[in-house]
Coordinates of C-alpha atoms in Angstrom, one line a residue:
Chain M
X1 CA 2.6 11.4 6.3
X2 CA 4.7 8.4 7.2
X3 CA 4.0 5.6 5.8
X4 CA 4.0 1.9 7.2
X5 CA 6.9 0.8 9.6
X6 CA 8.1 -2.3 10.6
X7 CA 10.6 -3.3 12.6
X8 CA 13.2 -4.8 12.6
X9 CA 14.0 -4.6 9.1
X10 CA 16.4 -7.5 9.2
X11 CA 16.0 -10.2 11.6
X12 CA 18.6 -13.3 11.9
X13 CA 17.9 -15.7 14.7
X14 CA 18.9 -19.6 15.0
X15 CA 16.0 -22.1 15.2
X16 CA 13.7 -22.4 18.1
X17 CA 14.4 -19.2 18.9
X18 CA 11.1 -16.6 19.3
X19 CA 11.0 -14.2 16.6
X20 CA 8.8 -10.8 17.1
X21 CA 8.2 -9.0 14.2
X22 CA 6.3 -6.0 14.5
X23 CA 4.4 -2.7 12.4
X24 CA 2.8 0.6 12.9
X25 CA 0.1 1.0 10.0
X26 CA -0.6 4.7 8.8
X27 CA -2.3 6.6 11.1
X28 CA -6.4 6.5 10.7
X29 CA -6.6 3.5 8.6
X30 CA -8.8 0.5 9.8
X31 CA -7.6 -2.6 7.9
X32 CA -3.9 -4.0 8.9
X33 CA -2.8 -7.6 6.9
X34 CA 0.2 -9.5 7.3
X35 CA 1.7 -11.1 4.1
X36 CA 4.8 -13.7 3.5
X37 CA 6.9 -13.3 0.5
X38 CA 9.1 -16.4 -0.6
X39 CA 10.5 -17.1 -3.9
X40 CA 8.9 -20.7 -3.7
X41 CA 5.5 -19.6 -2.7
X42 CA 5.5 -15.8 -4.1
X43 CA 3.2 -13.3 -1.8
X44 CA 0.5 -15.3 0.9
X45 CA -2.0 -13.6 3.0
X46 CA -1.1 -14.7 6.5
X47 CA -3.9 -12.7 8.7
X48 CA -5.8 -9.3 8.7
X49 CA -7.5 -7.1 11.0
X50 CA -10.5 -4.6 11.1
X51 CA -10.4 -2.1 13.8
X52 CA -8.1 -3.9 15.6
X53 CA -10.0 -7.7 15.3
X54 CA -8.9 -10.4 13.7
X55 CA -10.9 -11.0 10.7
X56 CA -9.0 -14.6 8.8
X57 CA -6.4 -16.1 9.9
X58 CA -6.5 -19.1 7.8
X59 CA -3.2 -18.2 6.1
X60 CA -1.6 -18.8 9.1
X61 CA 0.7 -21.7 8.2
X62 CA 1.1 -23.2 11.4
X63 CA 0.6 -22.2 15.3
X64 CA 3.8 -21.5 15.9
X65 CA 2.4 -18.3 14.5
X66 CA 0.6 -16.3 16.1
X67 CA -0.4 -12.1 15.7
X68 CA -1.9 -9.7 17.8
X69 CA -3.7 -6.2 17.5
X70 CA -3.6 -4.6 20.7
X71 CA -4.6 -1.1 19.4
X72 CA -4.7 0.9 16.2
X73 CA -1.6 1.8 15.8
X74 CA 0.3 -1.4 16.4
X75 CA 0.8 -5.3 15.5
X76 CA 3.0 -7.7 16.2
X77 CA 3.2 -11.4 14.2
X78 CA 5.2 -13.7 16.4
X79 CA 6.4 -16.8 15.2
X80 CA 7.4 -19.2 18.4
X81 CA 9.4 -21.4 17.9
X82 CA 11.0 -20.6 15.0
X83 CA 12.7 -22.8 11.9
X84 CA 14.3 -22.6 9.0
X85 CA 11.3 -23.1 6.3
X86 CA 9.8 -19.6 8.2
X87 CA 13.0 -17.7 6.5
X88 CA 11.0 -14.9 4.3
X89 CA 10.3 -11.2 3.7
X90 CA 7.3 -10.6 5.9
X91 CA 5.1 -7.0 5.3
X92 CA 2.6 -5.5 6.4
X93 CA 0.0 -2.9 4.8
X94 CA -2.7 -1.3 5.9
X95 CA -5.8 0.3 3.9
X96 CA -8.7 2.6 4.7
X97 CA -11.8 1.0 5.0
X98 CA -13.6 3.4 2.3
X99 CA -10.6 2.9 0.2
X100 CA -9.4 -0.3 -1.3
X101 CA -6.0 -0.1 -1.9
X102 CA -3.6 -1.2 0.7
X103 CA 0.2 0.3 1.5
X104 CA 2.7 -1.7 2.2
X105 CA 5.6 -1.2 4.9
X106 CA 9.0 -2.0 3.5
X107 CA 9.0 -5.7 5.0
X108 CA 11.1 -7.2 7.3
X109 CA 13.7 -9.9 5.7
X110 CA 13.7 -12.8 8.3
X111 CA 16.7 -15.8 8.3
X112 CA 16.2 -18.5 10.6
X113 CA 19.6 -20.5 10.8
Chain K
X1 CA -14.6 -16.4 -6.2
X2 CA -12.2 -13.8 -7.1
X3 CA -8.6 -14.8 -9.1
X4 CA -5.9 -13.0 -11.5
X5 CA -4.2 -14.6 -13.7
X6 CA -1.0 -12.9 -15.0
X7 CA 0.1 -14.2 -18.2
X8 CA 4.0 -14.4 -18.0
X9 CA 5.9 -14.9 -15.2
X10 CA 9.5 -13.0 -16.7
X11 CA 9.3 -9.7 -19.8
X12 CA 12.0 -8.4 -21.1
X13 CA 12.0 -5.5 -23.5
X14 CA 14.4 -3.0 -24.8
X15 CA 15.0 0.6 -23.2
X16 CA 12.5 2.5 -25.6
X17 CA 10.3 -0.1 -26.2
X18 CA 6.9 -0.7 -25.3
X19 CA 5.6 -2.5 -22.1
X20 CA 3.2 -4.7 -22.1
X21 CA 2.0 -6.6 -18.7
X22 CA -1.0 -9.0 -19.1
X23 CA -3.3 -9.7 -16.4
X24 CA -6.8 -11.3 -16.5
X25 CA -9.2 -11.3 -13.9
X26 CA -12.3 -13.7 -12.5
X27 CA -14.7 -12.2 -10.5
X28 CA -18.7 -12.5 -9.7
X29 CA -19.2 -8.9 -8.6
X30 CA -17.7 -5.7 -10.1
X31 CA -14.1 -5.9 -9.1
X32 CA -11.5 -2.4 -7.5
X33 CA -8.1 -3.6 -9.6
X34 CA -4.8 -2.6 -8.9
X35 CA -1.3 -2.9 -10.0
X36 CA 1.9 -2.8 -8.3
X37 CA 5.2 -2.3 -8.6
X38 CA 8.5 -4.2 -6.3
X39 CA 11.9 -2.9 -6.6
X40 CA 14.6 -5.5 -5.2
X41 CA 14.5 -5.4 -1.7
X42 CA 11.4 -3.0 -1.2
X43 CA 7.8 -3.1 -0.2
X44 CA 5.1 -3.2 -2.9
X45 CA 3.8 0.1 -4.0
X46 CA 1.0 1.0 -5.8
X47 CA 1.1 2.3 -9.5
X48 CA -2.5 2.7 -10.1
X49 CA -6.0 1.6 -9.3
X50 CA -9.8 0.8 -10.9
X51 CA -12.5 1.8 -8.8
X52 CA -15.3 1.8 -11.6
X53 CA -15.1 5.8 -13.0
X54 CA -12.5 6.0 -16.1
X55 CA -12.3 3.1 -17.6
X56 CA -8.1 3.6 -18.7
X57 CA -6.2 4.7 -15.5
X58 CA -3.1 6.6 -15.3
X59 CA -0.4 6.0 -12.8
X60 CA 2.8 7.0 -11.8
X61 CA 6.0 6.9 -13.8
X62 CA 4.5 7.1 -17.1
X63 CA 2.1 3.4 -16.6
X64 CA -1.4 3.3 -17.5
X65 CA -3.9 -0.1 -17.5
X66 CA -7.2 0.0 -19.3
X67 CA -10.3 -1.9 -17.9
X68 CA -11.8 -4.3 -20.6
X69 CA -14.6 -6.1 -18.9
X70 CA -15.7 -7.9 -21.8
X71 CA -12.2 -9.1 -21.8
X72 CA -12.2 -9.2 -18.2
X73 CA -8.7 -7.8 -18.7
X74 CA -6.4 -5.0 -16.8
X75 CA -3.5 -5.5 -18.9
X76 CA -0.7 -2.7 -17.5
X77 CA 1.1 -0.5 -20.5
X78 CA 4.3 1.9 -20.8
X79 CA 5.2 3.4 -24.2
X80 CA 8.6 3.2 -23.6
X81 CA 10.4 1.5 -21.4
X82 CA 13.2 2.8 -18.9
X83 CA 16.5 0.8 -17.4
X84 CA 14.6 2.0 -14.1
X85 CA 11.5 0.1 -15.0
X86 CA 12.8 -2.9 -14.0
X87 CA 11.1 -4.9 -11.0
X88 CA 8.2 -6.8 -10.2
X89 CA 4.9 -6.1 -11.2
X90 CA 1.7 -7.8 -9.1
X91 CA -1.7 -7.5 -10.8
X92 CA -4.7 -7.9 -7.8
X93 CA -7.9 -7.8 -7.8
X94 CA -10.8 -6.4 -4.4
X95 CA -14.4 -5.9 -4.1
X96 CA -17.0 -4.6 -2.3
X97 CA -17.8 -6.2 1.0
X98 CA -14.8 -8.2 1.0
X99 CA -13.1 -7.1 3.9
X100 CA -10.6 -4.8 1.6
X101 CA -8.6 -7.8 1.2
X102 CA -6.8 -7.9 -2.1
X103 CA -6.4 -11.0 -4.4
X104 CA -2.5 -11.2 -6.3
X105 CA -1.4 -12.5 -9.5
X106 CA 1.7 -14.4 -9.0
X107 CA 3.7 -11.7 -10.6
X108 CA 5.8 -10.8 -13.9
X109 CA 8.9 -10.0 -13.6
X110 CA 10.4 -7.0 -16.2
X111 CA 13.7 -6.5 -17.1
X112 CA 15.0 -3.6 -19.1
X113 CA 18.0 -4.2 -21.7
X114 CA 19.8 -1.5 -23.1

């Protein structure tokens, strides 16, 4: 099986530029979450979904971010505009909902100049 | 509310030497615990998980965590350590009707000497 993908896996954009950053969960699996990885702030919960829905989004640092769900086997996290504090590794996972354990895609490294 | 505390933030041990990885948990319903492992520009992946059956868990690449809820403690163990052992590791903690949504230590950090 094929595991989480994101896309792009490297991203470079200048600031106040949009920035699209997007991930196919493993197929079947109800729970998608979006994480930020700095090495100020370590790993933060940004948003997650169940069946598609968002369930918290209260780690969304700002609303110049914003994520969507539009079906089960496909997210995006936009971050419009962009700046330089929003350069981080951003993943995604996914988990079953009878199964706790979440996998992780292999992140996308995102530098805002 | 749920919270790990990894005690440590940087371990470093010799190649052949036992691995030791503490993490302590706080939680006010039976807790699912996990560990994970980060190489250097990966994804997290998972090592091995509690779910309530065996208490000591075995994982991949010769790591293994015992459950001590008196201790309230998951502390992560290798008997001897590889150069390839090297990464993060992220202690977290879930629990039923909680949305699957896991709770992360801050992480320690292992390095390997020869």
């Amino acid at each position: 099986d094929a595991g989480v993908i994101q896309s792009p896996r490297h991203e470079v954009t200048e600031m106040g530029q949009e920035v699209t950053l997007r991930c196919k969960p493993i197929s079947g699996h109800d729970y998608l979450f979006w994480y930020r990885q700095t090495m100020m702030r370590g790993l933060e919960l940004l948003i997650y979904f169940n069946n598609n829905v968002p369930i918290d989004d209260s780690g969304m640092p700002e609303d110049r971010f914003s994520a969507k769900m539009p079906n089960a086997s496909f997210s995006t996290l936009k971050i419009q505009p962009s700046e330089p504090r929003d350069s981080a590794v951003y993943f995604c996972a996914s988990s079953l909902a009878s199964r706790y354990e979440q996998y992780f895609g292999p992140g996308t490294r995102l530098t805002v100049t | 509310a749920q919270s790990v505390t990894q005690l440590g933030s940087h371990v470093s041990v010799s190649e052949g030497a036992l691995v030791l990885l503490r993490c302590n948990y706080s939680s006010s319903v039976p807790p699912y615990l996990f560990w994970y492992v980060q190489y250097p520009n990966q994804g997290l992946q998972l090592l091995l998980k509690y779910t309530s059956a065996a208490t000591l868990v075995k994982g991949i690449n010769g790591f293994e965590a015992e459950f001590k809820k008196s201790e309230t403690s998951f502390h992560l163990t290798k008997p001897s350590a590889h150069m390839s052992d090297a990464a993060e590791y992220f202690c977290a903690v879930s629990f039923s009707g909680g949305y699957n949504k896991l709770i992360f230590g801050a992480g320690t950090r292992l390095a390997v000497h020869p």
